[in-house]
Amino acid sequence: MAATNTISSVPPQGYTNHAGHVLAGTLVSADARHVTLRLPGGATRSLPLSIFPPSERERIGIESGTLAPPPAVAEAFERCRLALQRLDVLVKVGQQSEESADERRDLERRAVRAIIADLEKEQRLSPAAAAYFTDRVP
């Protein structure tokens, strides 16, 4: 199931499509394929994300909280999530101290943040996307 987020109380903004036309509206919701805007007149309009250039799709994804991570980030998130779960189990069964687990959790999260920073440095992630994903490290 694709992630969808609904936005409220956001002022109208301009969204530029591939043809260079600016669509003014307030972001209502977005998912992996569509965006719904509330137009200045109050009507809502659902549009395919494909009509927007990559930079606008990224902005819409960030604003709606639905920006999908690139494969390297998704893999790092999953590895981190699994490592954190493993640490929780080790603490619960008494095989690792909470203090030691906290240090390891911090290392796991720093490793993910380093991957994101490297992707940004290589210009494979924009600064906005890097900040977005850094805020979502498990």
JSON list of C-alpha atoms in Angstrom, two decimals:
[
{"chain": "A", "resi": 1, "resn": "MET", "atom": "CA", "xyz": [0.00, 0.00, 0.00]},
{"chain": "A", "resi": 2, "resn": "ALA", "atom": "CA", "xyz": [1.40, 3.40, -0.96]},
{"chain": "A", "resi": 3, "resn": "ALA", "atom": "CA", "xyz": [1.91, 6.11, 1.62]},
{"chain": "A", "resi": 4, "resn": "THR", "atom": "CA", "xyz": [-0.51, 9.00, 1.47]},
{"chain": "A", "resi": 5, "resn": "ASN", "atom": "CA", "xyz": [-0.45, 12.10, 3.60]},
{"chain": "A", "resi": 6, "resn": "THR", "atom": "CA", "xyz": [-3.00, 14.85, 3.90]},
{"chain": "A", "resi": 7, "resn": "ILE", "atom": "CA", "xyz": [-1.90, 18.44, 4.42]},
{"chain": "A", "resi": 8, "resn": "SER", "atom": "CA", "xyz": [-4.01, 21.15, 6.00]},
{"chain": "A", "resi": 9, "resn": "SER", "atom": "CA", "xyz": [-3.54, 24.82, 6.92]},
{"chain": "A", "resi": 10, "resn": "VAL", "atom": "CA", "xyz": [-0.83, 25.37, 4.33]},
{"chain": "A", "resi": 11, "resn": "PRO", "atom": "CA", "xyz": [-0.92, 28.56, 2.25]},
{"chain": "A", "resi": 12, "resn": "PRO", "atom": "CA", "xyz": [-1.34, 28.26, -1.55]},
{"chain": "A", "resi": 13, "resn": "GLN", "atom": "CA", "xyz": [1.87, 27.71, -3.47]},
{"chain": "A", "resi": 14, "resn": "GLY", "atom": "CA", "xyz": [2.89, 27.46, -7.09]},
{"chain": "A", "resi": 15, "resn": "TYR", "atom": "CA", "xyz": [3.74, 24.07, -8.61]},
{"chain": "A", "resi": 16, "resn": "THR", "atom": "CA", "xyz": [5.39, 24.18, -12.03]},
{"chain": "A", "resi": 17, "resn": "ASN", "atom": "CA", "xyz": [4.62, 21.35, -14.46]},
{"chain": "A", "resi": 18, "resn": "HIS", "atom": "CA", "xyz": [6.85, 20.05, -17.29]},
{"chain": "A", "resi": 19, "resn": "ALA", "atom": "CA", "xyz": [5.31, 22.56, -19.72]},
{"chain": "A", "resi": 20, "resn": "GLY", "atom": "CA", "xyz": [6.32, 25.46, -17.47]},
{"chain": "A", "resi": 21, "resn": "HIS", "atom": "CA", "xyz": [2.78, 26.27, -16.35]},
{"chain": "A", "resi": 22, "resn": "VAL", "atom": "CA", "xyz": [2.44, 27.22, -12.71]},
{"chain": "A", "resi": 23, "resn": "LEU", "atom": "CA", "xyz": [-0.47, 25.60, -10.92]},
{"chain": "A", "resi": 24, "resn": "ALA", "atom": "CA", "xyz": [-1.42, 27.62, -7.86]},
{"chain": "A", "resi": 25, "resn": "GLY", "atom": "CA", "xyz": [-2.99, 25.76, -5.00]},
{"chain": "A", "resi": 26, "resn": "THR", "atom": "CA", "xyz": [-2.70, 24.26, -1.57]},
{"chain": "A", "resi": 27, "resn": "LEU", "atom": "CA", "xyz": [-1.38, 20.73, -1.30]},
{"chain": "A", "resi": 28, "resn": "VAL", "atom": "CA", "xyz": [-4.21, 18.54, 0.01]},
{"chain": "A", "resi": 29, "resn": "SER", "atom": "CA", "xyz": [-2.68, 15.08, -0.34]},
{"chain": "A", "resi": 30, "resn": "ALA", "atom": "CA", "xyz": [-0.12, 13.11, -2.27]},
{"chain": "A", "resi": 31, "resn": "ASP", "atom": "CA", "xyz": [0.94, 9.53, -2.80]},
{"chain": "A", "resi": 32, "resn": "ALA", "atom": "CA", "xyz": [3.43, 7.80, -5.07]},
{"chain": "A", "resi": 33, "resn": "ARG", "atom": "CA", "xyz": [1.42, 8.58, -8.22]},
{"chain": "A", "resi": 34, "resn": "HIS", "atom": "CA", "xyz": [-0.93, 11.52, -7.64]},
{"chain": "A", "resi": 35, "resn": "VAL", "atom": "CA", "xyz": [-1.14, 14.89, -5.97]},
{"chain": "A", "resi": 36, "resn": "THR", "atom": "CA", "xyz": [-4.35, 16.67, -5.01]},
{"chain": "A", "resi": 37, "resn": "LEU", "atom": "CA", "xyz": [-4.36, 20.46, -4.88]},
{"chain": "A", "resi": 38, "resn": "ARG", "atom": "CA", "xyz": [-7.04, 22.81, -3.59]},
{"chain": "A", "resi": 39, "resn": "LEU", "atom": "CA", "xyz": [-7.24, 25.59, -6.14]},
{"chain": "A", "resi": 40, "resn": "PRO", "atom": "CA", "xyz": [-7.67, 29.24, -5.08]},
{"chain": "A", "resi": 41, "resn": "GLY", "atom": "CA", "xyz": [-11.39, 29.06, -5.97]},
{"chain": "A", "resi": 42, "resn": "GLY", "atom": "CA", "xyz": [-11.89, 26.16, -3.55]},
{"chain": "A", "resi": 43, "resn": "ALA", "atom": "CA", "xyz": [-12.16, 23.29, -6.04]},
{"chain": "A", "resi": 44, "resn": "THR", "atom": "CA", "xyz": [-9.82, 20.33, -5.66]},
{"chain": "A", "resi": 45, "resn": "ARG", "atom": "CA", "xyz": [-7.88, 18.82, -8.52]},
{"chain": "A", "resi": 46, "resn": "SER", "atom": "CA", "xyz": [-6.10, 15.47, -8.56]},
{"chain": "A", "resi": 47, "resn": "LEU", "atom": "CA", "xyz": [-3.15, 15.32, -10.94]},
{"chain": "A", "resi": 48, "resn": "PRO", "atom": "CA", "xyz": [-0.63, 12.65, -11.86]},
{"chain": "A", "resi": 49, "resn": "LEU", "atom": "CA", "xyz": [2.79, 13.35, -10.35]},
{"chain": "A", "resi": 50, "resn": "SER", "atom": "CA", "xyz": [4.31, 12.52, -13.74]},
{"chain": "A", "resi": 51, "resn": "ILE", "atom": "CA", "xyz": [3.30, 15.97, -15.09]},
{"chain": "A", "resi": 52, "resn": "PHE", "atom": "CA", "xyz": [5.84, 17.57, -12.76]},
{"chain": "A", "resi": 53, "resn": "PRO", "atom": "CA", "xyz": [9.61, 17.63, -13.20]},
{"chain": "A", "resi": 54, "resn": "PRO", "atom": "CA", "xyz": [11.73, 15.68, -10.67]},
{"chain": "A", "resi": 55, "resn": "SER", "atom": "CA", "xyz": [12.47, 18.74, -8.52]},
{"chain": "A", "resi": 56, "resn": "GLU", "atom": "CA", "xyz": [8.75, 19.49, -8.09]},
{"chain": "A", "resi": 57, "resn": "ARG", "atom": "CA", "xyz": [7.94, 15.83, -7.40]},
{"chain": "A", "resi": 58, "resn": "GLU", "atom": "CA", "xyz": [10.62, 15.89, -4.72]},
{"chain": "A", "resi": 59, "resn": "ARG", "atom": "CA", "xyz": [9.20, 19.07, -3.19]},
{"chain": "A", "resi": 60, "resn": "ILE", "atom": "CA", "xyz": [5.68, 17.61, -3.21]},
{"chain": "A", "resi": 61, "resn": "GLY", "atom": "CA", "xyz": [7.00, 14.40, -1.61]},
{"chain": "A", "resi": 62, "resn": "ILE", "atom": "CA", "xyz": [8.79, 16.35, 1.12]},
{"chain": "A", "resi": 63, "resn": "GLU", "atom": "CA", "xyz": [5.80, 18.62, 1.80]},
{"chain": "A", "resi": 64, "resn": "SER", "atom": "CA", "xyz": [3.41, 15.66, 1.97]},
{"chain": "A", "resi": 65, "resn": "GLY", "atom": "CA", "xyz": [5.77, 13.34, 3.85]},
{"chain": "A", "resi": 66, "resn": "THR", "atom": "CA", "xyz": [5.58, 10.73, 1.08]},
{"chain": "A", "resi": 67, "resn": "LEU", "atom": "CA", "xyz": [8.99, 11.09, -0.58]},
{"chain": "A", "resi": 68, "resn": "ALA", "atom": "CA", "xyz": [10.27, 7.56, -1.20]},
{"chain": "A", "resi": 69, "resn": "PRO", "atom": "CA", "xyz": [13.90, 6.98, -0.29]},
{"chain": "A", "resi": 70, "resn": "PRO", "atom": "CA", "xyz": [16.33, 5.95, -3.02]},
{"chain": "A", "resi": 71, "resn": "PRO", "atom": "CA", "xyz": [17.41, 2.28, -2.82]},
{"chain": "A", "resi": 72, "resn": "ALA", "atom": "CA", "xyz": [20.63, 2.96, -0.87]},
{"chain": "A", "resi": 73, "resn": "VAL", "atom": "CA", "xyz": [18.75, 4.92, 1.79]},
{"chain": "A", "resi": 74, "resn": "ALA", "atom": "CA", "xyz": [15.88, 2.42, 1.95]},
{"chain": "A", "resi": 75, "resn": "GLU", "atom": "CA", "xyz": [18.40, -0.40, 2.45]},
{"chain": "A", "resi": 76, "resn": "ALA", "atom": "CA", "xyz": [20.25, 1.56, 5.15]},
{"chain": "A", "resi": 77, "resn": "PHE", "atom": "CA", "xyz": [16.95, 2.32, 6.92]},
{"chain": "A", "resi": 78, "resn": "GLU", "atom": "CA", "xyz": [16.00, -1.36, 6.86]},
{"chain": "A", "resi": 79, "resn": "ARG", "atom": "CA", "xyz": [19.41, -2.54, 8.13]},
{"chain": "A", "resi": 80, "resn": "CYS", "atom": "CA", "xyz": [19.24, 0.04, 10.92]},
{"chain": "A", "resi": 81, "resn": "ARG", "atom": "CA", "xyz": [15.69, -0.92, 11.85]},
{"chain": "A", "resi": 82, "resn": "LEU", "atom": "CA", "xyz": [16.68, -4.60, 12.07]},
{"chain": "A", "resi": 83, "resn": "ALA", "atom": "CA", "xyz": [19.81, -3.80, 14.10]},
{"chain": "A", "resi": 84, "resn": "LEU", "atom": "CA", "xyz": [17.76, -1.71, 16.54]},
{"chain": "A", "resi": 85, "resn": "GLN", "atom": "CA", "xyz": [15.24, -4.54, 16.92]},
{"chain": "A", "resi": 86, "resn": "ARG", "atom": "CA", "xyz": [18.06, -7.02, 17.55]},
{"chain": "A", "resi": 87, "resn": "LEU", "atom": "CA", "xyz": [19.54, -4.73, 20.22]},
{"chain": "A", "resi": 88, "resn": "ASP", "atom": "CA", "xyz": [16.15, -4.42, 21.92]},
{"chain": "A", "resi": 89, "resn": "VAL", "atom": "CA", "xyz": [15.89, -8.22, 22.08]},
{"chain": "A", "resi": 90, "resn": "LEU", "atom": "CA", "xyz": [19.43, -8.60, 23.44]},
{"chain": "A", "resi": 91, "resn": "VAL", "atom": "CA", "xyz": [18.71, -6.09, 26.20]},
{"chain": "A", "resi": 92, "resn": "LYS", "atom": "CA", "xyz": [15.37, -7.73, 26.99]},
{"chain": "A", "resi": 93, "resn": "VAL", "atom": "CA", "xyz": [16.92, -11.20, 27.41]},
{"chain": "A", "resi": 94, "resn": "GLY", "atom": "CA", "xyz": [19.84, -9.81, 29.41]},
{"chain": "A", "resi": 95, "resn": "GLN", "atom": "CA", "xyz": [22.59, -10.49, 26.87]},
{"chain": "A", "resi": 96, "resn": "GLN", "atom": "CA", "xyz": [23.50, -6.81, 26.49]},
{"chain": "A", "resi": 97, "resn": "SER", "atom": "CA", "xyz": [23.36, -3.86, 28.86]},
{"chain": "A", "resi": 98, "resn": "GLU", "atom": "CA", "xyz": [21.13, -0.90, 28.10]},
{"chain": "A", "resi": 99, "resn": "GLU", "atom": "CA", "xyz": [24.17, 1.41, 28.11]},
{"chain": "A", "resi": 100, "resn": "SER", "atom": "CA", "xyz": [26.03, -0.75, 25.59]},
{"chain": "A", "resi": 101, "resn": "ALA", "atom": "CA", "xyz": [22.90, -1.03, 23.45]},
{"chain": "A", "resi": 102, "resn": "ASP", "atom": "CA", "xyz": [22.45, 2.75, 23.49]},
{"chain": "A", "resi": 103, "resn": "GLU", "atom": "CA", "xyz": [26.00, 3.19, 22.20]},
{"chain": "A", "resi": 104, "resn": "ARG", "atom": "CA", "xyz": [25.38, 0.65, 19.45]},
{"chain": "A", "resi": 105, "resn": "ARG", "atom": "CA", "xyz": [22.05, 2.29, 18.51]},
{"chain": "A", "resi": 106, "resn": "ASP", "atom": "CA", "xyz": [23.85, 5.61, 18.17]},
{"chain": "A", "resi": 107, "resn": "LEU", "atom": "CA", "xyz": [26.48, 4.00, 15.92]},
{"chain": "A", "resi": 108, "resn": "GLU", "atom": "CA", "xyz": [23.79, 2.42, 13.73]},
{"chain": "A", "resi": 109, "resn": "ARG", "atom": "CA", "xyz": [22.00, 5.76, 13.32]},
{"chain": "A", "resi": 110, "resn": "ARG", "atom": "CA", "xyz": [25.25, 7.60, 12.61]},
{"chain": "A", "resi": 111, "resn": "ALA", "atom": "CA", "xyz": [26.06, 5.07, 9.88]},
{"chain": "A", "resi": 112, "resn": "VAL", "atom": "CA", "xyz": [22.73, 5.78, 8.17]},
{"chain": "A", "resi": 113, "resn": "ARG", "atom": "CA", "xyz": [23.26, 9.54, 8.45]},
{"chain": "A", "resi": 114, "resn": "ALA", "atom": "CA", "xyz": [26.75, 9.10, 6.93]},
{"chain": "A", "resi": 115, "resn": "ILE", "atom": "CA", "xyz": [25.27, 7.24, 3.94]},
{"chain": "A", "resi": 116, "resn": "ILE", "atom": "CA", "xyz": [22.78, 10.06, 3.43]},
{"chain": "A", "resi": 117, "resn": "ALA", "atom": "CA", "xyz": [25.54, 12.68, 3.72]},
{"chain": "A", "resi": 118, "resn": "ASP", "atom": "CA", "xyz": [27.67, 10.80, 1.18]},
{"chain": "A", "resi": 119, "resn": "LEU", "atom": "CA", "xyz": [24.77, 10.65, -1.28]},
{"chain": "A", "resi": 120, "resn": "GLU", "atom": "CA", "xyz": [24.26, 14.39, -0.85]},
{"chain": "A", "resi": 121, "resn": "LYS", "atom": "CA", "xyz": [27.98, 15.05, -1.34]},
{"chain": "A", "resi": 122, "resn": "GLU", "atom": "CA", "xyz": [27.88, 12.95, -4.53]},
{"chain": "A", "resi": 123, "resn": "GLN", "atom": "CA", "xyz": [24.84, 15.04, -5.60]},
{"chain": "A", "resi": 124, "resn": "ARG", "atom": "CA", "xyz": [22.67, 11.95, -5.72]},
{"chain": "A", "resi": 125, "resn": "LEU", "atom": "CA", "xyz": [20.40, 13.57, -3.12]},
{"chain": "A", "resi": 126, "resn": "SER", "atom": "CA", "xyz": [19.43, 17.22, -2.96]},
{"chain": "A", "resi": 127, "resn": "PRO", "atom": "CA", "xyz": [20.10, 19.07, 0.31]},
{"chain": "A", "resi": 128, "resn": "ALA", "atom": "CA", "xyz": [16.33, 19.16, 0.95]},
{"chain": "A", "resi": 129, "resn": "ALA", "atom": "CA", "xyz": [15.94, 15.41, 0.39]},
{"chain": "A", "resi": 130, "resn": "ALA", "atom": "CA", "xyz": [19.02, 14.69, 2.53]},
{"chain": "A", "resi": 131, "resn": "ALA", "atom": "CA", "xyz": [17.55, 16.73, 5.39]},
{"chain": "A", "resi": 132, "resn": "TYR", "atom": "CA", "xyz": [14.18, 15.01, 4.94]},
{"chain": "A", "resi": 133, "resn": "PHE", "atom": "CA", "xyz": [15.70, 11.52, 5.16]},
{"chain": "A", "resi": 134, "resn": "THR", "atom": "CA", "xyz": [18.09, 12.47, 7.97]},
{"chain": "A", "resi": 135, "resn": "ASP", "atom": "CA", "xyz": [15.08, 13.51, 10.05]},
{"chain": "A", "resi": 136, "resn": "ARG", "atom": "CA", "xyz": [13.56, 10.08, 9.44]},
{"chain": "A", "resi": 137, "resn": "VAL", "atom": "CA", "xyz": [16.48, 7.88, 10.49]},
{"chain": "A", "resi": 138, "resn": "PRO", "atom": "CA", "xyz": [14.98, 5.10, 12.65]}
]
